[in-house]
Coordinates of C-alpha atoms in Angstrom, one line a residue:
Chain A
M1 CA -14.1 16.9 -11.5
Y2 CA -10.8 17.0 -13.4
F3 CA -12.2 16.4 -16.9
T4 CA -14.2 19.1 -18.6
P5 CA -17.9 18.7 -17.5
P6 CA -19.4 17.2 -20.7
L7 CA -16.6 14.6 -20.8
A8 CA -16.8 13.9 -17.0
R9 CA -20.5 13.3 -17.4
L10 CA -19.9 10.8 -20.2
I11 CA -17.3 8.9 -18.2
E12 CA -19.7 8.8 -15.3
E13 CA -22.5 7.3 -17.5
F14 CA -20.2 4.6 -18.9
Q15 CA -19.0 3.7 -15.4
K16 CA -22.6 2.7 -14.5
F17 CA -22.4 -0.1 -17.0
P18 CA -21.7 -3.6 -15.6
G19 CA -18.1 -4.6 -15.6
V20 CA -16.9 -1.1 -16.6
G21 CA -14.4 0.5 -14.1
P22 CA -13.1 4.1 -14.1
K23 CA -10.3 3.4 -16.6
S24 CA -12.4 1.5 -19.1
A25 CA -15.1 4.3 -18.8
Q26 CA -12.3 6.8 -19.6
R27 CA -11.1 4.8 -22.6
M28 CA -14.7 4.5 -23.9
A29 CA -15.4 8.2 -23.5
F30 CA -12.2 9.1 -25.3
Y31 CA -13.2 6.7 -28.0
V32 CA -16.5 8.5 -28.5
L33 CA -14.6 11.9 -28.8
N34 CA -12.5 10.4 -31.5
M35 CA -15.4 9.0 -33.5
K36 CA -16.8 10.8 -36.5
A37 CA -19.8 13.0 -35.6
E38 CA -22.1 10.9 -37.8
D39 CA -21.0 7.7 -36.0
V40 CA -21.7 9.3 -32.7
A41 CA -25.2 10.3 -33.9
K42 CA -25.7 6.7 -35.1
L43 CA -24.5 5.2 -31.7
S44 CA -26.9 7.5 -29.8
E45 CA -29.8 6.6 -32.1
T46 CA -29.1 2.9 -31.8
I47 CA -29.2 3.1 -28.0
V48 CA -32.6 4.9 -28.0
Q49 CA -34.0 2.6 -30.7
A50 CA -33.0 -0.6 -28.9
K51 CA -34.7 0.7 -25.7
E52 CA -37.8 1.8 -27.6
K53 CA -38.3 -1.2 -29.9
V54 CA -37.1 -4.3 -28.0
K55 CA -39.8 -5.7 -25.8
H56 CA -40.6 -9.2 -24.3
C57 CA -42.6 -11.5 -26.6
S58 CA -46.1 -11.8 -24.9
R59 CA -46.0 -15.6 -25.5
C60 CA -42.5 -16.8 -24.7
F61 CA -41.0 -13.6 -23.1
H62 CA -37.9 -13.7 -25.4
L63 CA -36.6 -10.2 -26.2
S64 CA -37.9 -9.1 -29.6
A65 CA -38.8 -6.1 -31.7
D66 CA -41.9 -8.0 -32.8
D67 CA -44.7 -9.5 -30.8
P68 CA -45.0 -12.5 -30.9
C69 CA -41.3 -12.9 -31.5
E70 CA -39.6 -14.3 -34.6
I71 CA -39.4 -17.8 -33.0
C72 CA -43.0 -18.0 -31.8
V73 CA -44.4 -17.0 -35.3
N74 CA -42.2 -19.6 -37.1
D75 CA -44.7 -22.4 -37.7
R76 CA -42.1 -24.7 -39.1
R77 CA -40.8 -25.2 -35.6
D78 CA -41.7 -28.2 -33.5
P79 CA -44.7 -27.4 -31.3
S80 CA -44.2 -30.6 -29.2
T81 CA -41.4 -29.1 -27.0
I82 CA -41.0 -26.0 -24.9
C83 CA -37.4 -25.3 -23.7
V84 CA -37.5 -23.2 -20.5
V85 CA -34.5 -20.8 -19.9
A86 CA -33.7 -18.1 -17.4
D87 CA -32.7 -15.4 -19.9
S88 CA -33.0 -14.3 -23.5
R89 CA -29.2 -14.9 -23.9
D90 CA -29.8 -18.5 -23.2
V91 CA -32.2 -18.7 -26.1
V92 CA -29.5 -17.2 -28.3
A93 CA -26.9 -19.8 -27.0
L94 CA -29.3 -22.7 -27.8
E95 CA -30.2 -21.3 -31.2
K96 CA -26.6 -21.2 -32.1
T97 CA -26.4 -25.0 -31.7
R98 CA -28.9 -25.3 -34.5
E99 CA -30.1 -28.5 -32.8
Y100 CA -33.2 -27.4 -31.0
R101 CA -36.2 -26.9 -33.2
G102 CA -39.0 -26.4 -30.6
Y103 CA -40.2 -23.3 -28.9
Y104 CA -38.9 -21.5 -25.8
H105 CA -40.1 -20.0 -22.6
V106 CA -38.0 -17.3 -20.9
L107 CA -38.4 -17.1 -17.2
N108 CA -36.7 -13.7 -16.9
G109 CA -34.6 -14.7 -14.0
L110 CA -34.3 -17.5 -11.4
I111 CA -35.9 -17.8 -7.9
S112 CA -33.5 -16.1 -5.5
P113 CA -34.6 -15.4 -1.9
L114 CA -31.3 -13.6 -1.3
E115 CA -32.1 -11.1 -4.1
G116 CA -35.8 -11.0 -3.1
R117 CA -36.9 -12.7 -6.3
G118 CA -39.7 -15.2 -5.9
P119 CA -41.6 -17.2 -8.6
E120 CA -44.2 -14.4 -8.9
Q121 CA -41.5 -12.1 -10.4
L122 CA -40.8 -14.7 -13.1
T123 CA -43.0 -15.9 -15.9
V124 CA -43.8 -19.2 -14.2
R125 CA -47.5 -18.8 -14.2
E126 CA -47.5 -18.1 -18.0
L127 CA -45.5 -21.3 -18.5
V128 CA -48.1 -23.3 -16.5
N129 CA -50.7 -21.7 -18.7
R130 CA -48.9 -22.8 -21.9
A131 CA -48.0 -26.3 -20.9
P132 CA -51.5 -27.9 -21.1
D133 CA -51.6 -27.1 -24.9
E134 CA -52.3 -30.6 -26.3
R135 CA -49.5 -30.2 -28.9
V136 CA -46.9 -29.9 -26.1
K137 CA -45.4 -33.3 -25.2
E138 CA -42.2 -32.3 -23.4
V139 CA -40.9 -29.3 -21.3
I140 CA -37.1 -29.2 -21.3
L141 CA -35.6 -27.2 -18.4
A142 CA -32.3 -25.7 -19.7
I143 CA -31.4 -24.0 -16.4
N144 CA -28.0 -23.6 -14.8
P145 CA -26.9 -26.2 -12.1
T146 CA -26.7 -23.5 -9.4
I147 CA -28.5 -23.2 -6.1
E148 CA -30.9 -20.7 -7.7
G149 CA -31.3 -22.9 -10.8
D150 CA -32.0 -26.0 -8.7
A151 CA -34.6 -24.2 -6.6
T152 CA -36.3 -22.9 -9.7
V153 CA -36.3 -26.4 -11.3
L154 CA -37.8 -27.9 -8.1
Y155 CA -40.6 -25.2 -8.1
I156 CA -41.5 -25.6 -11.7
S157 CA -41.4 -29.4 -11.6
R158 CA -43.9 -29.4 -8.7
L159 CA -46.3 -27.3 -10.7
L160 CA -45.9 -29.2 -14.0
K161 CA -46.0 -32.7 -12.5
P162 CA -49.8 -33.0 -12.3
L163 CA -50.0 -32.1 -16.0
D164 CA -49.8 -34.7 -18.8
V165 CA -46.4 -33.6 -20.1
K166 CA -42.9 -35.1 -20.0
L167 CA -40.5 -33.0 -18.0
S168 CA -36.7 -33.1 -18.5
R169 CA -33.6 -31.2 -17.6
I170 CA -30.5 -30.8 -19.8
A171 CA -27.5 -33.0 -18.9
F172 CA -24.6 -31.8 -16.7
G173 CA -21.2 -33.4 -16.8
L174 CA -17.7 -33.0 -18.2
P175 CA -17.7 -30.3 -20.9
V176 CA -16.5 -31.5 -24.3
G177 CA -12.7 -31.1 -24.6
A178 CA -12.2 -30.9 -20.8
D179 CA -9.8 -33.0 -18.8
L180 CA -11.3 -35.3 -16.2
E181 CA -8.2 -34.7 -14.0
Y182 CA -8.9 -31.0 -13.7
A183 CA -12.7 -31.2 -13.3
D184 CA -14.2 -30.1 -10.0
E185 CA -15.9 -32.7 -7.7
I186 CA -19.4 -31.4 -8.2
T187 CA -19.1 -31.6 -12.0
L188 CA -17.7 -35.1 -11.7
T189 CA -20.5 -36.1 -9.3
R190 CA -23.0 -34.8 -11.8
A191 CA -21.3 -36.6 -14.6
L192 CA -21.4 -39.9 -12.7
E193 CA -25.0 -39.5 -11.8
G194 CA -25.9 -38.7 -15.4
R195 CA -24.0 -41.7 -16.8
R196 CA -25.6 -43.5 -19.7
E197 CA -25.3 -47.1 -21.0
I198 CA -23.2 -47.4 -24.1
Chain B
M1 CA -28.1 -12.5 -36.3
Y2 CA -29.7 -14.3 -33.4
F3 CA -30.8 -11.3 -31.4
T4 CA -33.6 -9.2 -32.6
P5 CA -32.2 -6.5 -35.0
P6 CA -32.4 -3.4 -32.8
L7 CA -30.6 -5.3 -30.0
A8 CA -28.1 -6.9 -32.4
R9 CA -27.2 -3.5 -33.7
L10 CA -26.6 -2.2 -30.2
I11 CA -24.4 -5.1 -29.3
E12 CA -22.5 -4.4 -32.5
E13 CA -22.0 -0.7 -31.6
F14 CA -20.7 -1.5 -28.2
Q15 CA -18.3 -4.1 -29.5
K16 CA -16.5 -1.4 -31.5
F17 CA -15.4 0.2 -28.2
P18 CA -11.8 -0.5 -27.1
G19 CA -11.5 -3.4 -24.7
V20 CA -15.1 -4.5 -25.1
G21 CA -15.5 -8.1 -26.4
P22 CA -18.7 -9.8 -27.5
K23 CA -19.8 -10.9 -24.0
S24 CA -19.2 -7.5 -22.5
A25 CA -21.1 -5.8 -25.3
Q26 CA -24.0 -8.2 -24.7
R27 CA -24.0 -7.3 -21.0
M28 CA -23.9 -3.6 -21.8
A29 CA -26.8 -3.9 -24.3
F30 CA -28.9 -5.8 -21.8
Y31 CA -28.1 -3.2 -19.2
V32 CA -29.5 -0.5 -21.5
L33 CA -32.7 -2.5 -22.0
N34 CA -33.1 -2.7 -18.3
M35 CA -32.5 1.0 -17.8
K36 CA -35.4 3.4 -17.3
A37 CA -36.4 5.1 -20.6
E38 CA -35.5 8.6 -19.2
D39 CA -32.0 7.3 -18.2
V40 CA -31.5 5.9 -21.7
A41 CA -32.5 9.3 -23.2
K42 CA -30.0 11.0 -20.8
L43 CA -27.2 8.5 -21.8
S44 CA -27.9 9.1 -25.5
E45 CA -27.9 12.9 -25.0
T46 CA -24.7 12.8 -22.9
I47 CA -22.9 11.0 -25.7
V48 CA -24.0 13.5 -28.3
Q49 CA -23.2 16.5 -26.0
A50 CA -19.7 15.2 -25.2
K51 CA -18.9 14.8 -28.9
E52 CA -20.4 18.2 -29.7
K53 CA -19.0 20.3 -26.9
V54 CA -15.6 18.9 -26.1
K55 CA -12.8 20.3 -28.2
H56 CA -9.1 20.8 -27.9
C57 CA -8.0 24.1 -26.2
S58 CA -6.4 26.2 -29.0
R59 CA -3.5 27.2 -26.6
C60 CA -2.5 23.9 -24.8
F61 CA -4.7 21.3 -26.7
H62 CA -6.1 19.9 -23.5
L63 CA -9.7 18.6 -24.0
S64 CA -12.2 21.2 -22.9
A65 CA -15.7 22.5 -23.4
D66 CA -14.2 26.1 -23.3
D67 CA -11.5 27.7 -25.4
P68 CA -9.1 28.5 -23.9
C69 CA -9.5 25.7 -21.4
E70 CA -10.2 26.0 -17.6
I71 CA -6.5 25.7 -16.9
C72 CA -5.2 28.2 -19.5
V73 CA -7.7 30.9 -18.3
N74 CA -6.7 30.4 -14.6
D75 CA -4.2 33.3 -14.0
R76 CA -3.4 32.2 -10.6
R77 CA -1.3 29.4 -12.1
D78 CA 2.5 29.7 -12.4
P79 CA 3.4 31.0 -16.0
S80 CA 7.0 30.0 -15.6
T81 CA 6.5 26.3 -16.3
I82 CA 4.9 24.4 -19.1
C83 CA 4.5 20.7 -18.6
V84 CA 4.4 18.7 -21.9
V85 CA 2.3 15.5 -22.0
A86 CA 1.2 13.1 -24.7
D87 CA -2.5 13.0 -23.8
S88 CA -5.3 14.9 -21.9
R89 CA -5.5 12.0 -19.5
D90 CA -2.0 12.8 -18.4
V91 CA -3.1 16.3 -17.5
V92 CA -5.8 14.9 -15.3
A93 CA -3.3 12.5 -13.7
L94 CA -0.9 15.4 -12.9
E95 CA -3.7 17.6 -11.7
K96 CA -4.7 14.9 -9.2
T97 CA -1.4 15.2 -7.5
R98 CA -2.3 18.9 -6.6
E99 CA 1.5 19.5 -6.8
Y100 CA 1.9 21.1 -10.2
R101 CA 0.7 24.7 -10.5
G102 CA 2.0 25.6 -14.0
Y103 CA 0.5 25.3 -17.4
Y104 CA 0.3 22.3 -19.8
H105 CA 0.9 21.4 -23.4
V106 CA -0.8 18.4 -24.8
L107 CA 1.0 16.8 -27.8
N108 CA -1.9 14.6 -28.7
G109 CA 0.2 11.5 -29.2
L110 CA 3.9 10.5 -29.5
I111 CA 6.1 10.1 -32.5
S112 CA 5.6 6.6 -33.8
P113 CA 7.0 5.6 -37.2
L114 CA 5.3 2.2 -36.9
E115 CA 1.9 3.8 -36.6
G116 CA 2.9 6.5 -39.2
R117 CA 2.7 9.3 -36.7
G118 CA 5.4 12.0 -37.2
P119 CA 6.0 15.2 -35.3
E120 CA 3.8 17.1 -37.8
Q121 CA 0.7 15.2 -36.5
L122 CA 1.5 16.3 -33.0
T123 CA 1.3 19.9 -31.6
V124 CA 5.1 20.2 -31.5
R125 CA 5.2 23.3 -33.6
E126 CA 2.6 25.0 -31.3
L127 CA 4.9 24.2 -28.3
V128 CA 7.9 25.7 -30.0
N129 CA 5.8 28.9 -30.6
R130 CA 4.8 29.0 -27.0
A131 CA 8.2 28.4 -25.4
P132 CA 9.9 31.7 -26.3
D133 CA 7.3 33.6 -24.1
E134 CA 9.6 35.5 -21.7
R135 CA 7.6 34.3 -18.7
V136 CA 8.4 30.7 -19.4
K137 CA 11.5 29.6 -17.5
E138 CA 11.1 25.8 -17.7
V139 CA 9.6 23.2 -19.9
I140 CA 9.0 19.9 -18.1
L141 CA 8.6 16.8 -20.3
A142 CA 6.2 14.4 -18.5
I143 CA 6.4 11.7 -21.2
N144 CA 6.4 7.9 -20.7
P145 CA 9.8 6.1 -20.7
T146 CA 8.9 4.1 -23.9
I147 CA 10.6 4.0 -27.2
E148 CA 8.0 6.3 -28.7
G149 CA 8.3 8.6 -25.6
D150 CA 12.1 8.7 -25.8
A151 CA 12.0 9.5 -29.6
T152 CA 9.5 12.3 -28.9
V153 CA 11.6 13.7 -26.1
L154 CA 14.7 13.7 -28.3
Y155 CA 12.9 15.5 -31.1
I156 CA 11.4 18.2 -28.8
S157 CA 14.7 18.7 -26.9
R158 CA 16.6 19.4 -30.2
L159 CA 14.0 22.0 -31.1
L160 CA 14.0 23.7 -27.7
K161 CA 17.7 23.6 -26.9
P162 CA 18.5 26.8 -29.0
L163 CA 15.9 28.7 -26.9
D164 CA 16.6 30.3 -23.6
V165 CA 14.6 27.9 -21.5
K166 CA 15.4 25.2 -19.0
L167 CA 14.3 21.7 -20.2
S168 CA 13.7 18.8 -17.8
R169 CA 12.1 15.4 -17.8
I170 CA 10.2 13.8 -14.9
A171 CA 12.2 11.2 -13.0
F172 CA 11.9 7.4 -13.6
G173 CA 12.8 4.9 -10.9
L174 CA 11.3 2.6 -8.3
P175 CA 7.6 3.4 -7.8
V176 CA 6.8 4.3 -4.2
G177 CA 5.8 1.2 -2.3
A178 CA 7.5 -1.1 -4.8
D179 CA 10.0 -3.8 -3.8
L180 CA 13.5 -3.5 -5.3
E181 CA 13.7 -7.3 -5.5
Y182 CA 10.9 -7.5 -8.0
A183 CA 11.7 -4.4 -10.1
D184 CA 12.6 -5.0 -13.7
E185 CA 16.2 -4.3 -14.9
I186 CA 15.3 -1.3 -16.9
T187 CA 13.5 0.4 -14.1
L188 CA 16.4 -0.3 -11.8
T189 CA 18.9 1.0 -14.4
R190 CA 16.8 4.2 -14.6
A191 CA 16.7 4.4 -10.8
L192 CA 20.5 4.2 -10.6
E193 CA 21.0 6.7 -13.3
G194 CA 18.6 9.1 -11.6
R195 CA 20.2 8.7 -8.1
R196 CA 20.4 11.9 -6.0
E197 CA 22.7 12.8 -3.2
I198 CA 21.1 12.7 0.2

């Protein structure tokens, strides 16, 4: 313990954050010491408030201060599609496109035997309960093309197949602006598989 | 504002930290939401406490919860040397060597005309007041070999020259474990200048 204890404790707290090493934690702690006292009070309050107020929407499981969330209560959205994502950040990424107008369902993770996460830890059951709603025509799986993502897609599609609902998965291929020459083989394979007539 | 307001505000706060971009700020905010409520309360309290309790030692200007600091009150240290550094982090770096047993003086920055920081913003005057203490035999400048560092060393050495005290600067050269072949020219020049008879 070379820093004075209250400072050492702060550095230690910051080091627990993901992606923050000892040097970054030091810089962050020194930044706090150089902030105005009122800004430090505001930061501390914002942290407590976020933890206290932000919950999962009981319908779609998106993070929200309201329940149901801002998206679920918006009745100008299209009730015929549910877009299934792993994480609330994916909802935000899709909302930024301003293209998708349906509702969401956040799984809160993907199936991962290695990390001991099975379907019962996810909100799969709640999705299966939502899907039979007669207004729902299509369930879009916007899930990463990883091993965990593929396993989750397989599991969900088996459960939803018996229901009278169209099931789709977002396209994988060459990202816009990318160079074919530098694309990896798996991306190219996916791009070939997903080819469309023009 | 795509995230729910309390979460968006937290992401915004984290983004103000040095070296934290939008994606890191998001990860940090999600980490807070996944923390236990009691750990969030502790984090928030640690931030406020650090800001409230950590001050500059009135003698050496090292960051400390006590005044004078833990180092200044330790009378088993060697009063014959004062090591001058730019920043409290430098004190910690030097303490970690367990080699230096004297006292410190933290300048709280370096002279930088570009950033509008002159000697009057630093604790140079306080250093000049400390140096004539009859127990002080040597002032060691442990200041980075940068333009700002060199300017600060020049300024301080002019003020301390008239006093009856030895003035030295830490050595610059090839770092231990480095390869001469890959060293930059300025480092090699400094290493040649600082050569010592063996």
